XYZ file of C-alpha atoms in Angstrom:
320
model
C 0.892 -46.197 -5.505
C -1.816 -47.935 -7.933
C -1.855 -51.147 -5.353
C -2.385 -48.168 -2.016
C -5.332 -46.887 -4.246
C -6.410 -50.316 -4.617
C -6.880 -51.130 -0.950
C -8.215 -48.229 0.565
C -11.580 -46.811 1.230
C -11.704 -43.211 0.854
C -14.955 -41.996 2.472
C -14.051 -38.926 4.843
C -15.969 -38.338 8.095
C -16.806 -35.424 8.864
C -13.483 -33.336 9.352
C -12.628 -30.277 12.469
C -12.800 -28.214 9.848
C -16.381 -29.363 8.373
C -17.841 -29.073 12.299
C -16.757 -25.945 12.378
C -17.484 -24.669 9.118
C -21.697 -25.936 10.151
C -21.080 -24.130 13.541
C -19.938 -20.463 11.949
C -22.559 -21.061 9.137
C -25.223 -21.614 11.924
C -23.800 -18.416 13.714
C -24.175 -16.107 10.114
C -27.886 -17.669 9.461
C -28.737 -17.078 12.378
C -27.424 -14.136 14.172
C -29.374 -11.209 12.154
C -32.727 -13.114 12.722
C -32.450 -13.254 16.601
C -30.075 -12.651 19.947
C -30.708 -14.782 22.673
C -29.138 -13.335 25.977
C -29.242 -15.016 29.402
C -29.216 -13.738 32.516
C -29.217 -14.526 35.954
C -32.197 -12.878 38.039
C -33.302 -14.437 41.584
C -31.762 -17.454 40.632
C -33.858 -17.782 37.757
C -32.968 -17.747 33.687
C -34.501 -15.131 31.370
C -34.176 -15.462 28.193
C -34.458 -12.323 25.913
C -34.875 -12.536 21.970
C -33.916 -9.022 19.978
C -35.103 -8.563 16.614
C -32.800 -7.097 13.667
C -34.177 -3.707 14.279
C -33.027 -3.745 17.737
C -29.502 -4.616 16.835
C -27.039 -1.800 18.291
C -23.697 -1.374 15.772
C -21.778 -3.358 18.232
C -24.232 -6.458 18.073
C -23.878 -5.600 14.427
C -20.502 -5.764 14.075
C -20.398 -9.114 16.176
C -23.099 -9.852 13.757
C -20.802 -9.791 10.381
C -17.803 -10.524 12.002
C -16.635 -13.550 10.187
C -15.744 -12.319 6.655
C -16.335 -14.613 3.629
C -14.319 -14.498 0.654
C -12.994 -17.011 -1.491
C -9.465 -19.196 -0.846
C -8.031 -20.433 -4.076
C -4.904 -23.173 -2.624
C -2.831 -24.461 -5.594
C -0.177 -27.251 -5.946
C 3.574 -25.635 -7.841
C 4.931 -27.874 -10.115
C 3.490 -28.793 -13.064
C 0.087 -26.882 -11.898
C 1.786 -23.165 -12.218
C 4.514 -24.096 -13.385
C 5.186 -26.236 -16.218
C 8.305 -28.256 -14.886
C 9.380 -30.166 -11.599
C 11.630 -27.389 -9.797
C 13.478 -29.845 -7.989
C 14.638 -32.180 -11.652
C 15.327 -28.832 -13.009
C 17.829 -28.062 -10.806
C 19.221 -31.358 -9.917
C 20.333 -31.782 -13.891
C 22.590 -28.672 -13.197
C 25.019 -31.757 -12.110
C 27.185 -33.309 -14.461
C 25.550 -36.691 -15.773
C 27.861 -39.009 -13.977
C 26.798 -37.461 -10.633
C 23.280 -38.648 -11.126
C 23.368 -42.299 -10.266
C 21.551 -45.201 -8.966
C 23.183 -44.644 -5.285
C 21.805 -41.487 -5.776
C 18.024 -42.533 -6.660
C 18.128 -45.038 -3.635
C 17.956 -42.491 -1.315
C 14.456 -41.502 -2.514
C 13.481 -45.581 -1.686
C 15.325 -45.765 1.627
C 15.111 -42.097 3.004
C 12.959 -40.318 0.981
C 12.200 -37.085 -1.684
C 13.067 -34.132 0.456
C 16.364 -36.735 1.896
C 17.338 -36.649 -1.765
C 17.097 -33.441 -2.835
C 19.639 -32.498 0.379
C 21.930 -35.002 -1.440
C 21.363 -33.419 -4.811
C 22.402 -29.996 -3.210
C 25.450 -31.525 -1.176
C 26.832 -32.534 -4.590
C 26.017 -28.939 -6.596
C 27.936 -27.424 -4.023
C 30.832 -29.591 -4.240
C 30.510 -29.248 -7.836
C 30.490 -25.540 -7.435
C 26.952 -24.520 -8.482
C 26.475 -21.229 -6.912
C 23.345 -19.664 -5.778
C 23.013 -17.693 -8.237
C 23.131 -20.977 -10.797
C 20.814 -22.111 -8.705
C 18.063 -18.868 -8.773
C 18.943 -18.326 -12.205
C 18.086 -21.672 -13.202
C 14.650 -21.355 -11.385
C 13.468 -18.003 -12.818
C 14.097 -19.683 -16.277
C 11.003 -22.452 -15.430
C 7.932 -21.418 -17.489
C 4.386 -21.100 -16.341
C 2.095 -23.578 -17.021
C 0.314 -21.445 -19.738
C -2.358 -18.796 -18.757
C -0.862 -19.270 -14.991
C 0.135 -15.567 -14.175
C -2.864 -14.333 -15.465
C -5.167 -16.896 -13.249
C -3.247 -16.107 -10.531
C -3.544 -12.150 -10.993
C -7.082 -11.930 -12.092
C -8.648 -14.393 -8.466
C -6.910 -12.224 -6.229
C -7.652 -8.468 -8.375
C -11.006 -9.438 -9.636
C -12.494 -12.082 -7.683
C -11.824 -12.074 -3.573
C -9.879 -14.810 -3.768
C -7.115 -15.463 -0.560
C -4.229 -17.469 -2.402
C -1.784 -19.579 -1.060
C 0.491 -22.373 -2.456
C 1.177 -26.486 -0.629
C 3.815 -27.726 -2.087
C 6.703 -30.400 -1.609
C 9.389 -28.205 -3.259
C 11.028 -25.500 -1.119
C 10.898 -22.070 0.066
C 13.760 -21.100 -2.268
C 12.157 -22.100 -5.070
C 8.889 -20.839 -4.679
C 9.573 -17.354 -3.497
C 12.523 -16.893 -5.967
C 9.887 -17.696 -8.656
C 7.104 -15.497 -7.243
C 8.974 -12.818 -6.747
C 10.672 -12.983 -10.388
C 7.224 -12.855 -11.583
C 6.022 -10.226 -9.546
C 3.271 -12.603 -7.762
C 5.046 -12.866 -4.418
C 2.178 -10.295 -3.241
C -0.872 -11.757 -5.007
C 0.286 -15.051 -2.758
C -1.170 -15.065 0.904
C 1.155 -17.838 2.382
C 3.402 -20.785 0.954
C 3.685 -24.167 2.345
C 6.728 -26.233 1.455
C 9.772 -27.314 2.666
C 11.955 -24.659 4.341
C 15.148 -23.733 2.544
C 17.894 -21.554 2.584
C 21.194 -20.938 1.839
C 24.200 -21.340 4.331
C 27.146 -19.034 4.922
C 29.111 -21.313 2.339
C 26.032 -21.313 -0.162
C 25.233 -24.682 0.044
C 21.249 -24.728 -0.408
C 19.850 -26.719 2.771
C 16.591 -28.131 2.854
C 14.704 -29.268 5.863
C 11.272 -30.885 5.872
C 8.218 -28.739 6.360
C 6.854 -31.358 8.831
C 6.817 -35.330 10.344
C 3.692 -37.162 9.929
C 2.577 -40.646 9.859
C -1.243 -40.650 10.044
C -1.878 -39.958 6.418
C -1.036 -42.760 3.786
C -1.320 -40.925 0.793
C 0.890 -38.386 1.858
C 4.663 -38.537 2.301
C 6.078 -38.561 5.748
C 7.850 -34.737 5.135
C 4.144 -33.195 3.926
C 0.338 -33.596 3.750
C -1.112 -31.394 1.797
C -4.593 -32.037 3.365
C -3.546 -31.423 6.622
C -1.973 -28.159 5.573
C -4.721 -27.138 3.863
C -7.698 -28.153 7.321
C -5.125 -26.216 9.717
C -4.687 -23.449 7.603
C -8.571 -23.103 7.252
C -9.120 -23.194 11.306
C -6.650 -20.833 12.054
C -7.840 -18.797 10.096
C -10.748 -19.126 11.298
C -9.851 -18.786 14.943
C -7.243 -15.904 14.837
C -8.590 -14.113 12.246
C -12.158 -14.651 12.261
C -12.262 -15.210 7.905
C -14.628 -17.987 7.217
C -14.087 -19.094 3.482
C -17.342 -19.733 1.509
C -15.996 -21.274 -1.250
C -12.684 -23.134 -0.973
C -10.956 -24.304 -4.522
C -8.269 -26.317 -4.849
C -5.664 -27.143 -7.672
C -3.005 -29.888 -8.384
C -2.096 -32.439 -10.812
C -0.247 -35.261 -8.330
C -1.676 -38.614 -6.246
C -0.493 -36.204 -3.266
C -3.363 -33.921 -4.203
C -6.222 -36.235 -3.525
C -5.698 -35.633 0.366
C -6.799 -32.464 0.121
C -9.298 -32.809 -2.263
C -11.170 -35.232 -0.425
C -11.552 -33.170 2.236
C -13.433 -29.940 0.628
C -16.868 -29.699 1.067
C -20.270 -29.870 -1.052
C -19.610 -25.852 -1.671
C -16.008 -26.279 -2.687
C -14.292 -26.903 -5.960
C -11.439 -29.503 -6.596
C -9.715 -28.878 -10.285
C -7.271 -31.583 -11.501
C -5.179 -31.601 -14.229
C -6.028 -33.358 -17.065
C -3.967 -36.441 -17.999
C -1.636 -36.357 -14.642
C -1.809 -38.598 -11.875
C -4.385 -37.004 -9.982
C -7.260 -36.758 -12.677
C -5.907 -40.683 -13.307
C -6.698 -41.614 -10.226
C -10.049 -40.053 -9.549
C -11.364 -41.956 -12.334
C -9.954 -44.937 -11.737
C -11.138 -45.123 -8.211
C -14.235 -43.444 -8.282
C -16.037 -45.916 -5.665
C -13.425 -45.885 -3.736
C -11.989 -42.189 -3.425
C -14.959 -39.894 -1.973
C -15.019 -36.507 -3.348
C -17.934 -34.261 -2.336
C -16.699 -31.102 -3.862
C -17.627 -29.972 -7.795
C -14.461 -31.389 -9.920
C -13.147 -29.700 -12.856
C -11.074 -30.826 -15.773
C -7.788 -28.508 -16.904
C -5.138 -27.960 -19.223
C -3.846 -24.126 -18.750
C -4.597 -21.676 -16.603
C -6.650 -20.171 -19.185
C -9.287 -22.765 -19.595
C -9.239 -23.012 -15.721
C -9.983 -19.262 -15.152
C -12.880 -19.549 -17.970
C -14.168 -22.342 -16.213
C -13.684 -21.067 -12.746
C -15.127 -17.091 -13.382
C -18.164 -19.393 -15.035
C -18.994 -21.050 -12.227
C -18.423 -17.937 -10.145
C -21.464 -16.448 -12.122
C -23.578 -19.039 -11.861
C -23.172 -19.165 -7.924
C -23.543 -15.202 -7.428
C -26.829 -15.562 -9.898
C -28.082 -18.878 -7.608
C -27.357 -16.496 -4.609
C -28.871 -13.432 -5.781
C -31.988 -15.685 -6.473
C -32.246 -16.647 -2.482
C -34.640 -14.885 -0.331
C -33.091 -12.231 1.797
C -31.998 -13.485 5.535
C -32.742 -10.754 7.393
């Protein structure tokens, strides 16, 4: 991974998602100043401008509606929680199960490829579900975690959803244990479930090729622009602020892709904080980065920032 760092050039261009970010900005600074509206008289254009005051409450409501608020996308293991879901679980096999023959399918077929091994083998050894569940519920927060979570989505506007290469079992089973599974807007992993023999089966959440930081099965980046334009496009929510939060190499994809307005938070002394510093002339990132430990000195960080923003905004002239 060091020698892919080594090579590339990370200097994004600028992304769908960054056109049309300038494009609905442009529409918001622009639409409660002046209308333009063209018609077609004598085969000739007239073009009309109407002032604020003219507005009618449907040319208002066109006016305001893309909705800003906050999206907060986070990374699972070891950013919430404190362990790798998928090494938890696997180590529910007997010792003698976990061999080299085993490992070489993570060389020659990959993570996700693996962990369907992993889960052939608890099933033959007769690991129930329930083992299974039981085991994840047991996995312990990265510390201050629950409370982050809870307090962006009560207290702050903030849309939440998790990218992550573990699997839908995991993640939900742990939300739900925890009673976050409604603070979380959507989860991105790899499908799961379990068959009518309760075998867990895992599947990969997608193919891709184009992105060479990313594994083949997910890239988080790409998750995270396509997320952001449908939104966009089928719900009309236009994120001011996006922040994002991980602690692995496969976080960088995403994080190079935020804007000047955004906020990219790495854990401190994983592979992602590593490698931003390491490679700081070579790995672009044009958002605000923050340091972390918990999920307590994040959320002090974050809700500072927060004020200083809303105090820089209140500051600005008014628009209209």
């Amino acid at each position: 991974m060091c020698e892919l760092w080594a090579t590339l050039m990370i200097e994004p261009s600028s992304s769908p998602l960054q056109q049309i970010h300038r494009k609905l900005q442009c529409n918001l600074e622009t639409g409660g100043r002046q209308k333009h509206n063209k018609s077609i008289d004598n085969n000739a254009t007239m073009t009309t401008i109407t002032t604020t005051e003219e507005l009618t409450t449907s040319d208002r409501e066109n006016k305001n509606k893309f909705s800003l608020r906050y999206l907060a996308a986070f990374d699972f293991d070891y950013t919430v929680v404190a362990q790798n879901t998928d090494t938890i679980i696997r180590d529910l096999l007997p010792a003698k199960e976990i061999t080299k023959e085993l490992h070489s399918i993570i060389e020659t077929k990959g993570w996700t490829d693996y962990m369907a091994e992993v889960f052939r083998l608890l099933h033959s050894h007769g690991i129930k579900s329930y083992d299974i569940i039981e085991g994840i519920k047991k996995i312990p927060e990265v510390p201050g975690f629950i409370r982050l979570l809870k307090r962006l989505r009560q207290n702050h506007n903030f849309d939440l959803i998790i990218i992550s290469d573990s699997n839908t079992i995991f993640i939900n089973e742990w939300l739900k244990y925890h009673g976050l599974e409604d603070k979380i807007k959507r989860v991105f992993t790899n499908p799961a479930h379990f068959n009518e023999a309760g075998q867990l089966i895992i599947k990969p959440y997608h193919h891709q090729t184009d992105c060479r930081m990313s594994a083949v099965n997910l890239c988080k980046g790409k998750v995270l622009e396509h997320f952001l334009i449908e939104q966009n496009l089928r719900e009309n929510i236009s994120y001011d602020r996006v922040v994002y939060v991980g602690d692995g190499n496969n976080d960088i994809c995403p994080v190079i892709r935020l804007r000047l307005q955004d906020i990219a938070c790495a854990r401190q002394g994983y592979s992602m904080e590593k490698n931003l510093a390491k490679n700081r002339t070579k790995i672009k990132v044009r958002a605000e980065l923050l340091l972390w430990k918990t999920g307590f000195d994040l959320l002090d960080q974050l809700e500072k920032l927060l004020a200083k923003y809303a105090k820089l905004a209140e500051a600005l002239p008014p628009t209209d």
